[in-house]
Amino acid sequence: MGNSFVIRRDHKSLRCICLCLLLLIVSQNVSAESSYLVGLGSYDITGPAADVNMMGYANMEQIVSGVHFRLRARAFIVAEPGGSRVVFVNLDACMASQIVTIKVIERLKSRYGGLYDERNVAISGIHTHAGPGGYLQYVVYIVTSLGFVRQSFDVIVDGIEKAIIQAHENLRPGSIFINRGELLDAGVNRSPSAYLNNPPEERKKYKYDVDKEMTLLKFVDKEWGPVGSFNWFATHGTSMSRTNSLISGDNKGAAARFMEDWFEKVHGEANDIKSEVSINDSLESGFPRKLSSITSQLDENYSMLKLLAMSFPANNGSQVPRTFSTTRRVRSTFSQGVGAKFVSAFCQSNCGDVSPNVLGAFCIDTGLPCDFNHSTCNGKNELCYSRGPGYPDEFESTRIIGDRQYKKAVDLFTAASEQINGKIDYHHTYLNLSNLEVTIPSINGQEVVRTCPASMGFGFAAGTTDGPGAFDFSQGDDKGNAFWKLVRNVLKTPSKEQIDCQHPKPILLDTGDMKEPYDWAPSILPIQIIRIGQLVILCVPGEFSTMAGRRLRDAVKTVLASSSSGEFDDNVHVVLAGLTNSYSQYITTFEEYEIQRYEGASTLYGPHTLSAYIQEFKKLAASIAGGPNVSPGPQPPDLLNKQISLLAPVLVDAKPIGVSFGDVKSDVPQNSTFTKGDLVAVIFWSACPRNDLMTEGTFSLVEILQGTDTWVPAYDDDDFCLRFKWSRPWKFSTRSYATIEWRIPETAVPGVYKIRHFGAAKRLFGSISHFTGASSAFVVI
């Protein structure tokens, strides 16, 4: 039988040579001396895919209604044999949460005793604005989600714990390599007028107004070879807009999937020369995954495929076991064969003023650039939107920015040669940032100032060019207006002391002094330094602006390099991990704070916030370098038992008489044939996705026919080309639909396919039944 996807004989030898060379590159340094124990893990943290407000844009109308691709927690553990160890967890979530961190640490202490605690465990968010909210404990961060959402919270805590357990159980002798490189086209400064207020002599030290450097760690198992990579790079998770309603890891979550799939392809192809997808394809296309176990369906007789497809009409909905969707997933959570599952994480850094929407900000009414200082259009901030590289398609912008980060990471990964060596150490403390004394330089030498209780300025309500706010607010407002001050005073009138402390910020919400029904904003926050050899990770509980991050890194590096211990030299790598362990919004420089754009107006603790962080991080750095230990500081509150939730529960799911859950409501056209690039859509009678989050499972599945009667999973919720959309015919209806859309990728194998849906329905008295249904078969050529 002819098969256009089998490599021609005269190209086989060259193909084999190329694949062997690439495998050699990827597996480089395997024989290097192992100095650590290394373990990695990954677990699903996709929250409720319906009814819950998304975290990030504070847009009450942005309610989850499906899945773009699933979210994960990815963890690494590095340990000295018989000595210290550290854990770093990267979340496909908007940010870390203090209450999440508290509960994860409690679980780890219960399981492992004193092996892991808040000092040596860091939990960081990628800052996607397309994940379910309601998992933080302070009021101001859960207002739009109608309070605390237990499902959002539980799935994140469970997923972090399971990812750490996997990493712990995977600990084996291994090595770590580090590499750095510039990525020029994945971020621009969205508040350049504030950046320009920094001293000219300081700005001259840097070529760009955002950080362009990616720092990558490559983890190599002594026996198995490469097992993962983590990198840090600054760009916001706002490629997906404030109107998107599908759960998504945005550009960093996409990049992680692209790289994990790339690694799977590279190693799979070495064992399958007849694979239909080339390595160049995997690098160029970003998202497709090879289906090496699937026989190509392209037959010499096209009519045979049509006949095969006609023999598989739509399947009526039927009940299935709860775990059925997990068993049908394309990617396995567990390693297959010898070796661990490859884990790749794209971590966040000082992204405060960095937008992935690299084409700039324009007025949607005129198409002209927005006002430079205030990001308004004829005085209206809600008309000013930034554009991603795939404009007007936000999904394409997400793919492009993710692809750019992924490709840079692959370059750094394959070329990594500097081995990490040296001790593992960690230092951690809590700060009361509502009233911290800070010593700063002054004309007369030094001056002691204080941070302030938390508050947000008028520029906060204006939003950003990535997601503008509403009403008549604007960025750069250092005055406020009388009407909104009257509204503010109904909630809390700020004291004169607070107004003076926060100057020149005009206070819109005095959150630090708002305590009903419980704390509106944090006062006590964690800071942490993790050391792995010559790598030092600064874990900060917020979004540092570009220049603020530079100042903090430089201050810490100076302390380390000047220490008498002699352990550090100019080769020390200092990275900043943003949105880690807790969340307190933004941290700008003093000069940027004066401009009061969104980032400055969202710097909670006043104009000296950055100076406070620098002062306290220098103490931790001195401890890392052999100086005195820093006290643990005051403990943050555990507010879990005080949480209030106003989100209505799922009462019951209904369907028309004579219809089963999972039945097809709108099928593919009869005897249909599609080509690559086409969109295939099927609508099913469904039920609320909150009944079962399908953790480590899938709501949607594309299956391909192997042989004449065996259906094999090809694409699922984790694939960029497949979207699960959930809807009701009206807001309070007990009936609902699942629309599954598959944009056929260029690397899809020609053959016979069908689309399947998994769900869970709630009966009147609360029991849950799981179901599935499938479309009619169709041909892809």
mmCIF file of C-alpha atoms in Angstrom, residues 26 28 38-42 74-78 170 175-178 216-222 224-232 256 259-260 262-264 267 339-346 409 412-414 416:
data_model
loop_
_atom_site.group_PDB
_atom_site.id
_atom_site.type_symbol
_atom_site.label_atom_id
_atom_site.label_comp_id
_atom_site.label_asym_id
_atom_site.label_seq_id
_atom_site.Cartn_x
_atom_site.Cartn_y
_atom_site.Cartn_z
ATOM 1 C CA VAL A 26 19.748 17.051 23.526
ATOM 2 C CA GLN A 28 24.682 16.306 26.058
ATOM 3 C CA VAL A 38 17.193 16.018 41.157
ATOM 4 C CA GLY A 39 13.485 15.297 40.872
ATOM 5 C CA LEU A 40 10.659 16.840 38.834
ATOM 6 C CA GLY A 41 6.888 16.505 38.903
ATOM 7 C CA SER A 42 3.767 17.882 37.232
ATOM 8 C CA ARG A 74 5.240 21.922 37.754
ATOM 9 C CA ALA A 75 7.835 21.334 40.456
ATOM 10 C CA PHE A 76 11.529 20.642 40.837
ATOM 11 C CA ILE A 77 13.423 19.511 43.915
ATOM 12 C CA VAL A 78 17.182 19.796 44.160
ATOM 13 C CA ASN A 170 11.673 11.001 41.388
ATOM 14 C CA SER A 175 23.267 17.481 37.305
ATOM 15 C CA ILE A 176 22.026 20.978 36.541
ATOM 16 C CA PHE A 177 23.213 23.285 33.778
ATOM 17 C CA ILE A 178 22.455 26.964 33.341
ATOM 18 C CA LEU A 216 17.244 28.604 31.946
ATOM 19 C CA LEU A 217 18.057 25.580 34.096
ATOM 20 C CA LYS A 218 18.520 22.200 32.440
ATOM 21 C CA PHE A 219 18.038 19.149 34.658
ATOM 22 C CA VAL A 220 19.916 15.993 33.670
ATOM 23 C CA ASP A 221 19.407 12.612 35.309
ATOM 24 C CA LYS A 222 22.655 10.650 35.629
ATOM 25 C CA TRP A 224 18.149 8.842 31.949
ATOM 26 C CA GLY A 225 19.583 12.066 30.552
ATOM 27 C CA PRO A 226 17.596 15.325 30.369
ATOM 28 C CA VAL A 227 14.415 15.266 32.466
ATOM 29 C CA GLY A 228 13.326 18.890 32.489
ATOM 30 C CA SER A 229 13.965 22.606 32.306
ATOM 31 C CA PHE A 230 12.784 25.719 34.172
ATOM 32 C CA ASN A 231 13.357 29.229 32.911
ATOM 33 C CA TRP A 232 12.617 32.769 34.059
ATOM 34 C CA ALA A 256 5.576 24.907 28.442
ATOM 35 C CA MET A 259 8.585 22.444 24.823
ATOM 36 C CA GLU A 260 7.344 19.297 26.554
ATOM 37 C CA TRP A 262 9.063 19.019 21.403
ATOM 38 C CA PHE A 263 11.112 16.901 23.772
ATOM 39 C CA GLU A 264 8.696 13.994 23.391
ATOM 40 C CA HIS A 267 13.110 11.272 21.680
ATOM 41 C CA GLY A 339 12.818 7.362 32.497
ATOM 42 C CA ALA A 340 10.806 10.200 33.933
ATOM 43 C CA LYS A 341 8.265 12.344 32.130
ATOM 44 C CA PHE A 342 9.956 15.514 30.833
ATOM 45 C CA VAL A 343 8.801 18.653 32.681
ATOM 46 C CA SER A 344 9.298 22.163 31.343
ATOM 47 C CA ALA A 345 8.233 25.340 33.161
ATOM 48 C CA PHE A 346 8.243 28.947 31.963
ATOM 49 C CA ALA A 409 14.278 27.977 25.624
ATOM 50 C CA LEU A 412 19.352 27.644 25.565
ATOM 51 C CA PHE A 413 18.535 24.075 26.570
ATOM 52 C CA THR A 414 20.463 22.432 23.743
ATOM 53 C CA ALA A 416 23.628 24.701 28.021
#
